[in-house]
Amino acid sequence: MRAIVTAEPGGPEVLTVADLPDPVPGPGEVLITVAAAGLNRADLLQRQGFYPPPPGASDIIGMECSGTIAALGDGVSGWAVGDEVCALLAGGGYAEKVAVPAGQVMRAPAGVPLVQAAALPEVACTVWSNIVMTAGLRPGDTLLVHGGAGGIGSFAIQLGKALGATVLTTAGTADKREFCRALGADEVIDYHDEDFVEIARERGGADVILDNMGAKYLSRNVDALADGGRLTIIGLQGGAKAELDINALMRKRASVIGTTLRSRPTDGPRGKSAICAEVVEHVWPLVEAGKVRPIIDGVFPLEQAAAAHERMTSGDHTGKLLLKASRVDA
Ligand SMILES: NC(=O)c1ccc[n+]([C@@H]2O[C@H](COP(=O)([O-])OP(=O)(O)OC[C@H]3O[C@@H](n4cnc5c(N)ncnc54)[C@H](OP(=O)(O)O)[C@@H]3O)[C@@H](O)[C@H]2O)c1
């Protein structure tokens, strides 16, 4: 197979094409012929050498893909060669073939072209597991989504609305704010010039906050929470270390939670398989009804992974970036 490799850590130019042996699916795994792989912000860190794959995972970058099942490992049931799927990967997505535990494979939602389905696994699993499974979002709640125009954010706005929440979001430019409004956000906040704390408080505070900034926003996020609110931190774009006013948290009976999807085990009640199963049960019907859709900024040929990384680094994108395997037409 052809795959994108990095001879050494560095800028986008270190991403080059190589011919490698096809992966062999182990017991409990399936082999997928990749239609497309999704880019994630963590891929930029992995390329720079700051985010190594979990033990045992492929060194090849790529945490999600869509494609067709090409082979089944021992003991796999419920899947057949030829099934159209998308999958959450611990690594290996920037390639023509990838092996993945069967529990991390989801059927491709009906009505979504197979290439576009590569935009869904990371955002659907991250957003669902955080705002619903972890933070318990309910209809009528106020959800604050930071970075609403990004891959995660654009999905979180749509899912929050589909679940009956009032959605507030932050974005950096007028175009991106317009984009967030078009996705259904009730209030879009300019993170350069406006105070999201004040705006959240005017609405009684946020019941749930999905945060990508970490340290930089910690104290303001706690200030923006409603009584009993839940702050789920999934990104560290604003650093990893900050002071927390525990008294403020206690007065509100609020919670601060941090999660990463990649480090979760495959199995167990909060493992990746359990999350994938919930996503297929609860999120795919919303996708199939057109209430939540993949938002795709651009599709690059696999060989142009460096250009796709440059686009994500620029921050000019809205929604997801994909790498399409060159033999795929759609
Ligand atoms: N923990 C997990 O399991 C997990 C899984 C997936 C992703 N993530 C994290 O989720 C975050 C988003 O990932 P992605 O793939 O969606 O990346 P992305 O598409 O590049 O989105 C990055 C977002 O950050 C926003 N941003 C930048 N500066 C900001 C600020 N000062 N205030 C608010 N927002 C700001 C950008 O907003 P503008 O474009 O408007 O500037 C953009 O929407 C990343 O931190 C990533 O590591 C975590």
Short mmCIF file of N, CA and C in Angstrom, two decimals, residues 174-301:
data_model
loop_
_atom_site.label_atom_id
_atom_site.label_comp_id
_atom_site.label_asym_id
_atom_site.label_seq_id
_atom_site.Cartn_x
_atom_site.Cartn_y
_atom_site.Cartn_z
N ALA A 174 -15.22 37.45 11.19
CA ALA A 174 -16.63 37.70 10.83
C ALA A 174 -17.16 36.57 9.95
N ASP A 175 -16.35 36.11 9.00
CA ASP A 175 -16.80 35.02 8.12
C ASP A 175 -17.11 33.76 8.91
N LYS A 176 -16.23 33.47 9.86
CA LYS A 176 -16.43 32.25 10.65
C LYS A 176 -17.64 32.39 11.56
N ARG A 177 -17.89 33.61 12.04
CA ARG A 177 -19.07 33.80 12.88
C ARG A 177 -20.34 33.61 12.05
N GLU A 178 -20.31 34.09 10.82
CA GLU A 178 -21.46 33.90 9.93
C GLU A 178 -21.68 32.40 9.67
N PHE A 179 -20.59 31.70 9.46
CA PHE A 179 -20.64 30.25 9.23
C PHE A 179 -21.30 29.54 10.43
N CYS A 180 -20.92 29.95 11.64
CA CYS A 180 -21.49 29.33 12.85
C CYS A 180 -22.98 29.63 12.97
N ARG A 181 -23.36 30.87 12.61
CA ARG A 181 -24.79 31.22 12.64
C ARG A 181 -25.56 30.34 11.67
N ALA A 182 -24.97 30.14 10.48
CA ALA A 182 -25.66 29.33 9.46
C ALA A 182 -25.81 27.87 9.92
N LEU A 183 -24.92 27.43 10.80
CA LEU A 183 -25.04 26.06 11.33
C LEU A 183 -26.10 25.97 12.42
N GLY A 184 -26.62 27.12 12.86
CA GLY A 184 -27.70 27.10 13.84
C GLY A 184 -27.35 27.66 15.20
N ALA A 185 -26.12 28.16 15.40
CA ALA A 185 -25.76 28.69 16.73
C ALA A 185 -26.69 29.84 17.10
N ASP A 186 -27.13 29.87 18.35
CA ASP A 186 -28.05 30.92 18.80
C ASP A 186 -27.32 32.23 19.04
N GLU A 187 -26.08 32.14 19.48
CA GLU A 187 -25.31 33.36 19.75
C GLU A 187 -23.86 33.07 19.39
N VAL A 188 -23.25 33.95 18.60
CA VAL A 188 -21.87 33.73 18.16
C VAL A 188 -21.01 34.88 18.68
N ILE A 189 -19.97 34.53 19.39
CA ILE A 189 -19.17 35.50 20.15
C ILE A 189 -17.81 35.67 19.49
N ASP A 190 -17.42 36.92 19.29
CA ASP A 190 -16.09 37.23 18.75
C ASP A 190 -15.08 37.06 19.87
N TYR A 191 -14.23 36.02 19.78
CA TYR A 191 -13.35 35.76 20.92
C TYR A 191 -12.23 36.79 21.07
N HIS A 192 -12.05 37.65 20.07
CA HIS A 192 -11.05 38.71 20.21
C HIS A 192 -11.60 39.88 21.01
N ASP A 193 -12.83 40.26 20.72
CA ASP A 193 -13.34 41.55 21.25
C ASP A 193 -14.51 41.44 22.20
N GLU A 194 -15.10 40.26 22.34
CA GLU A 194 -16.27 40.15 23.22
C GLU A 194 -15.95 39.22 24.38
N ASP A 195 -16.75 39.37 25.46
CA ASP A 195 -16.51 38.59 26.67
C ASP A 195 -17.54 37.46 26.74
N PHE A 196 -17.06 36.23 26.49
CA PHE A 196 -18.01 35.11 26.49
C PHE A 196 -18.61 34.87 27.87
N VAL A 197 -17.90 35.30 28.93
CA VAL A 197 -18.43 35.09 30.29
C VAL A 197 -19.70 35.93 30.47
N GLU A 198 -19.59 37.20 30.08
CA GLU A 198 -20.72 38.11 30.22
C GLU A 198 -21.92 37.60 29.41
N ILE A 199 -21.64 37.16 28.19
CA ILE A 199 -22.73 36.73 27.30
C ILE A 199 -23.38 35.45 27.82
N ALA A 200 -22.56 34.53 28.35
CA ALA A 200 -23.12 33.30 28.93
C ALA A 200 -23.94 33.62 30.17
N ARG A 201 -23.43 34.56 30.98
CA ARG A 201 -24.15 34.90 32.23
C ARG A 201 -25.49 35.56 31.95
N GLU A 202 -25.54 36.36 30.87
CA GLU A 202 -26.82 36.99 30.52
C GLU A 202 -27.90 35.93 30.28
N ARG A 203 -27.46 34.72 29.92
CA ARG A 203 -28.41 33.63 29.67
C ARG A 203 -28.46 32.66 30.85
N GLY A 204 -27.97 33.08 32.00
CA GLY A 204 -28.05 32.23 33.18
C GLY A 204 -26.86 31.29 33.33
N GLY A 205 -25.88 31.44 32.48
CA GLY A 205 -24.68 30.59 32.56
C GLY A 205 -24.80 29.37 31.66
N ALA A 206 -23.65 28.77 31.38
CA ALA A 206 -23.62 27.59 30.51
C ALA A 206 -23.74 26.32 31.36
N ASP A 207 -24.67 25.46 30.98
CA ASP A 207 -24.77 24.17 31.68
C ASP A 207 -23.62 23.25 31.29
N VAL A 208 -23.21 23.34 30.03
CA VAL A 208 -22.09 22.52 29.54
C VAL A 208 -21.20 23.41 28.68
N ILE A 209 -19.89 23.29 28.88
CA ILE A 209 -18.93 23.99 28.00
C ILE A 209 -18.02 22.94 27.39
N LEU A 210 -17.87 22.99 26.06
CA LEU A 210 -16.91 22.14 25.36
C LEU A 210 -15.73 23.04 24.99
N ASP A 211 -14.59 22.79 25.62
CA ASP A 211 -13.46 23.72 25.54
C ASP A 211 -12.25 23.12 24.86
N ASN A 212 -11.66 23.90 23.94
CA ASN A 212 -10.45 23.48 23.23
C ASN A 212 -9.22 24.25 23.69
N MET A 213 -9.39 25.20 24.62
CA MET A 213 -8.31 26.13 24.94
C MET A 213 -7.52 25.77 26.20
N GLY A 214 -8.12 25.01 27.12
CA GLY A 214 -7.39 24.59 28.31
C GLY A 214 -7.08 25.76 29.23
N ALA A 215 -5.77 25.90 29.57
CA ALA A 215 -5.34 26.83 30.62
C ALA A 215 -5.84 28.26 30.39
N LYS A 216 -5.71 28.73 29.17
CA LYS A 216 -6.02 30.14 28.89
C LYS A 216 -7.45 30.52 29.28
N TYR A 217 -8.38 29.58 29.14
CA TYR A 217 -9.79 29.88 29.40
C TYR A 217 -10.29 29.28 30.72
N LEU A 218 -9.44 28.61 31.49
CA LEU A 218 -9.96 27.86 32.65
C LEU A 218 -10.78 28.72 33.60
N SER A 219 -10.20 29.84 34.07
CA SER A 219 -10.94 30.60 35.09
C SER A 219 -12.16 31.27 34.47
N ARG A 220 -12.05 31.74 33.23
CA ARG A 220 -13.22 32.38 32.60
C ARG A 220 -14.30 31.34 32.31
N ASN A 221 -13.89 30.14 31.93
CA ASN A 221 -14.88 29.08 31.72
C ASN A 221 -15.64 28.77 33.01
N VAL A 222 -14.91 28.69 34.14
CA VAL A 222 -15.59 28.43 35.42
C VAL A 222 -16.56 29.56 35.72
N ASP A 223 -16.15 30.81 35.45
CA ASP A 223 -17.04 31.96 35.66
C ASP A 223 -18.29 31.88 34.77
N ALA A 224 -18.14 31.30 33.59
CA ALA A 224 -19.26 31.25 32.64
C ALA A 224 -20.23 30.12 32.93
N LEU A 225 -19.86 29.17 33.82
CA LEU A 225 -20.73 28.02 34.09
C LEU A 225 -21.95 28.43 34.91
N ALA A 226 -23.06 27.78 34.64
CA ALA A 226 -24.25 27.89 35.49
C ALA A 226 -24.04 27.06 36.76
N ASP A 227 -24.91 27.22 37.76
CA ASP A 227 -24.88 26.33 38.92
C ASP A 227 -25.00 24.89 38.43
N GLY A 228 -24.13 24.02 38.93
CA GLY A 228 -24.17 22.62 38.51
C GLY A 228 -23.60 22.38 37.13
N GLY A 229 -22.95 23.40 36.55
CA GLY A 229 -22.44 23.29 35.17
C GLY A 229 -21.25 22.34 35.06
N ARG A 230 -21.04 21.85 33.84
CA ARG A 230 -19.94 20.92 33.57
C ARG A 230 -19.05 21.47 32.47
N LEU A 231 -17.77 21.64 32.79
CA LEU A 231 -16.78 22.10 31.81
C LEU A 231 -15.99 20.89 31.34
N THR A 232 -16.07 20.55 30.06
CA THR A 232 -15.26 19.43 29.56
C THR A 232 -14.17 20.01 28.67
N ILE A 233 -12.93 19.75 29.07
CA ILE A 233 -11.77 20.28 28.35
C ILE A 233 -11.23 19.18 27.45
N ILE A 234 -11.17 19.46 26.15
CA ILE A 234 -10.68 18.44 25.21
C ILE A 234 -9.44 18.91 24.45
N GLY A 235 -9.05 20.17 24.61
CA GLY A 235 -7.89 20.66 23.86
C GLY A 235 -7.06 21.60 24.71
N LEU A 236 -5.81 21.72 24.34
CA LEU A 236 -4.86 22.53 25.12
C LEU A 236 -4.25 23.62 24.24
N GLN A 237 -5.05 24.17 23.33
CA GLN A 237 -4.52 25.20 22.42
C GLN A 237 -4.06 26.44 23.19
N GLY A 238 -4.57 26.60 24.42
CA GLY A 238 -4.15 27.74 25.26
C GLY A 238 -3.32 27.27 26.45
N GLY A 239 -2.66 26.12 26.35
CA GLY A 239 -1.76 25.66 27.41
C GLY A 239 -2.39 24.66 28.36
N ALA A 240 -1.53 24.00 29.15
CA ALA A 240 -1.96 22.88 29.99
C ALA A 240 -1.99 23.20 31.48
N LYS A 241 -1.36 24.31 31.91
CA LYS A 241 -1.29 24.54 33.36
C LYS A 241 -1.88 25.90 33.71
N ALA A 242 -2.80 25.89 34.70
CA ALA A 242 -3.43 27.14 35.13
C ALA A 242 -3.90 26.97 36.56
N GLU A 243 -4.19 28.10 37.22
CA GLU A 243 -4.75 28.04 38.56
C GLU A 243 -6.24 27.87 38.49
N LEU A 244 -6.79 27.06 39.41
CA LEU A 244 -8.23 26.85 39.45
C LEU A 244 -8.75 27.37 40.79
N ASP A 245 -9.76 28.24 40.76
CA ASP A 245 -10.39 28.73 41.99
C ASP A 245 -11.41 27.68 42.43
N ILE A 246 -10.97 26.79 43.32
CA ILE A 246 -11.83 25.67 43.73
C ILE A 246 -13.06 26.17 44.46
N ASN A 247 -12.89 27.30 45.16
CA ASN A 247 -14.02 27.87 45.88
C ASN A 247 -15.14 28.25 44.90
N ALA A 248 -14.74 28.85 43.76
CA ALA A 248 -15.75 29.24 42.75
C ALA A 248 -16.47 28.00 42.23
N LEU A 249 -15.70 26.94 42.06
CA LEU A 249 -16.27 25.68 41.57
C LEU A 249 -17.25 25.10 42.60
N MET A 250 -16.82 25.13 43.88
CA MET A 250 -17.66 24.57 44.95
C MET A 250 -18.96 25.35 45.10
N ARG A 251 -18.85 26.68 45.04
CA ARG A 251 -20.07 27.49 45.21
C ARG A 251 -21.11 27.15 44.16
N LYS A 252 -20.62 26.81 42.97
CA LYS A 252 -21.56 26.48 41.87
C LYS A 252 -21.88 25.00 41.79
N ARG A 253 -21.25 24.20 42.64
CA ARG A 253 -21.37 22.74 42.54
C ARG A 253 -21.09 22.31 41.09
N ALA A 254 -20.04 22.87 40.56
CA ALA A 254 -19.71 22.65 39.15
C ALA A 254 -18.58 21.63 39.01
N SER A 255 -18.37 21.14 37.80
CA SER A 255 -17.31 20.15 37.57
C SER A 255 -16.41 20.57 36.42
N VAL A 256 -15.14 20.23 36.54
CA VAL A 256 -14.18 20.40 35.45
C VAL A 256 -13.67 19.01 35.09
N ILE A 257 -13.81 18.67 33.82
CA ILE A 257 -13.46 17.30 33.38
C ILE A 257 -12.52 17.43 32.18
N GLY A 258 -11.50 16.61 32.11
CA GLY A 258 -10.64 16.56 30.93
C GLY A 258 -10.72 15.18 30.32
N THR A 259 -10.79 15.10 29.00
CA THR A 259 -10.83 13.78 28.35
C THR A 259 -9.99 13.78 27.07
N THR A 260 -9.45 12.61 26.74
CA THR A 260 -8.95 12.41 25.37
C THR A 260 -9.56 11.11 24.86
N LEU A 261 -9.91 11.12 23.60
CA LEU A 261 -10.50 9.93 22.98
C LEU A 261 -9.42 8.90 22.67
N ARG A 262 -8.28 9.40 22.19
CA ARG A 262 -7.25 8.49 21.68
C ARG A 262 -6.72 7.55 22.77
N SER A 263 -6.62 8.05 24.00
CA SER A 263 -6.03 7.23 25.06
C SER A 263 -7.04 6.27 25.69
N ARG A 264 -8.30 6.34 25.30
CA ARG A 264 -9.27 5.42 25.89
C ARG A 264 -8.99 4.00 25.40
N PRO A 265 -9.27 2.99 26.24
CA PRO A 265 -9.15 1.62 25.76
C PRO A 265 -10.24 1.32 24.73
N THR A 266 -10.04 0.25 23.96
CA THR A 266 -11.09 -0.13 23.01
C THR A 266 -12.33 -0.61 23.75
N ASP A 267 -12.11 -1.46 24.77
CA ASP A 267 -13.25 -2.10 25.44
C ASP A 267 -13.57 -1.41 26.76
N GLY A 268 -14.63 -1.88 27.42
CA GLY A 268 -15.04 -1.32 28.71
C GLY A 268 -16.17 -0.33 28.53
N PRO A 269 -16.82 0.02 29.67
CA PRO A 269 -18.04 0.82 29.58
C PRO A 269 -17.83 2.21 28.97
N ARG A 270 -16.66 2.79 29.10
CA ARG A 270 -16.38 4.12 28.53
C ARG A 270 -15.31 4.01 27.45
N GLY A 271 -15.10 2.82 26.93
CA GLY A 271 -14.09 2.61 25.90
C GLY A 271 -14.58 3.05 24.53
N LYS A 272 -13.67 2.98 23.54
CA LYS A 272 -14.02 3.47 22.20
C LYS A 272 -15.17 2.69 21.57
N SER A 273 -15.21 1.36 21.83
CA SER A 273 -16.30 0.56 21.22
C SER A 273 -17.65 1.01 21.76
N ALA A 274 -17.71 1.29 23.07
CA ALA A 274 -18.98 1.72 23.66
C ALA A 274 -19.40 3.07 23.08
N ILE A 275 -18.42 3.95 22.87
CA ILE A 275 -18.74 5.27 22.30
C ILE A 275 -19.23 5.10 20.86
N CYS A 276 -18.51 4.27 20.08
CA CYS A 276 -18.93 4.06 18.68
C CYS A 276 -20.35 3.51 18.61
N ALA A 277 -20.66 2.57 19.52
CA ALA A 277 -22.01 1.98 19.51
C ALA A 277 -23.06 3.05 19.81
N GLU A 278 -22.77 3.94 20.76
CA GLU A 278 -23.75 5.00 21.08
C GLU A 278 -23.89 5.98 19.91
N VAL A 279 -22.77 6.25 19.25
CA VAL A 279 -22.82 7.18 18.11
C VAL A 279 -23.69 6.61 17.00
N VAL A 280 -23.51 5.32 16.70
CA VAL A 280 -24.33 4.70 15.64
C VAL A 280 -25.81 4.73 16.05
N GLU A 281 -26.08 4.49 17.33
CA GLU A 281 -27.47 4.44 17.79
C GLU A 281 -28.12 5.82 17.84
N HIS A 282 -27.38 6.82 18.32
CA HIS A 282 -28.02 8.12 18.61
C HIS A 282 -27.66 9.23 17.61
N VAL A 283 -26.46 9.18 17.04
CA VAL A 283 -26.02 10.30 16.18
C VAL A 283 -26.32 10.00 14.71
N TRP A 284 -26.09 8.76 14.28
CA TRP A 284 -26.33 8.46 12.85
C TRP A 284 -27.77 8.76 12.42
N PRO A 285 -28.78 8.47 13.27
CA PRO A 285 -30.15 8.84 12.83
C PRO A 285 -30.28 10.34 12.58
N LEU A 286 -29.56 11.17 13.34
CA LEU A 286 -29.63 12.62 13.13
C LEU A 286 -28.92 12.99 11.82
N VAL A 287 -27.82 12.28 11.52
CA VAL A 287 -27.11 12.52 10.25
C VAL A 287 -28.01 12.07 9.10
N GLU A 288 -28.62 10.92 9.26
CA GLU A 288 -29.45 10.37 8.17
C GLU A 288 -30.71 11.20 7.95
N ALA A 289 -31.15 11.91 8.99
CA ALA A 289 -32.32 12.80 8.85
C ALA A 289 -31.90 14.19 8.35
N GLY A 290 -30.60 14.41 8.15
CA GLY A 290 -30.12 15.70 7.65
C GLY A 290 -30.05 16.78 8.72
N LYS A 291 -30.21 16.39 10.00
CA LYS A 291 -30.17 17.40 11.07
C LYS A 291 -28.73 17.74 11.44
N VAL A 292 -27.82 16.82 11.20
CA VAL A 292 -26.39 17.03 11.46
C VAL A 292 -25.66 16.52 10.22
N ARG A 293 -24.75 17.35 9.68
CA ARG A 293 -24.09 16.88 8.46
C ARG A 293 -22.58 17.08 8.57
N PRO A 294 -21.83 16.28 7.82
CA PRO A 294 -20.38 16.51 7.82
C PRO A 294 -20.09 17.85 7.15
N ILE A 295 -19.24 18.63 7.78
CA ILE A 295 -18.88 19.95 7.22
C ILE A 295 -17.43 19.83 6.74
N ILE A 296 -17.25 19.95 5.43
CA ILE A 296 -15.94 19.67 4.85
C ILE A 296 -15.38 20.91 4.17
N ASP A 297 -14.22 21.33 4.63
CA ASP A 297 -13.55 22.51 4.06
C ASP A 297 -12.87 22.15 2.75
N GLY A 298 -12.22 21.00 2.71
CA GLY A 298 -11.49 20.63 1.50
C GLY A 298 -11.09 19.17 1.51
N VAL A 299 -10.96 18.60 0.29
CA VAL A 299 -10.53 17.20 0.13
C VAL A 299 -9.25 17.22 -0.70
N PHE A 300 -8.16 16.73 -0.13
CA PHE A 300 -6.86 16.70 -0.80
C PHE A 300 -6.52 15.26 -1.18
N PRO A 301 -5.83 15.03 -2.31
CA PRO A 301 -5.33 13.67 -2.56
C PRO A 301 -4.37 13.27 -1.43
#
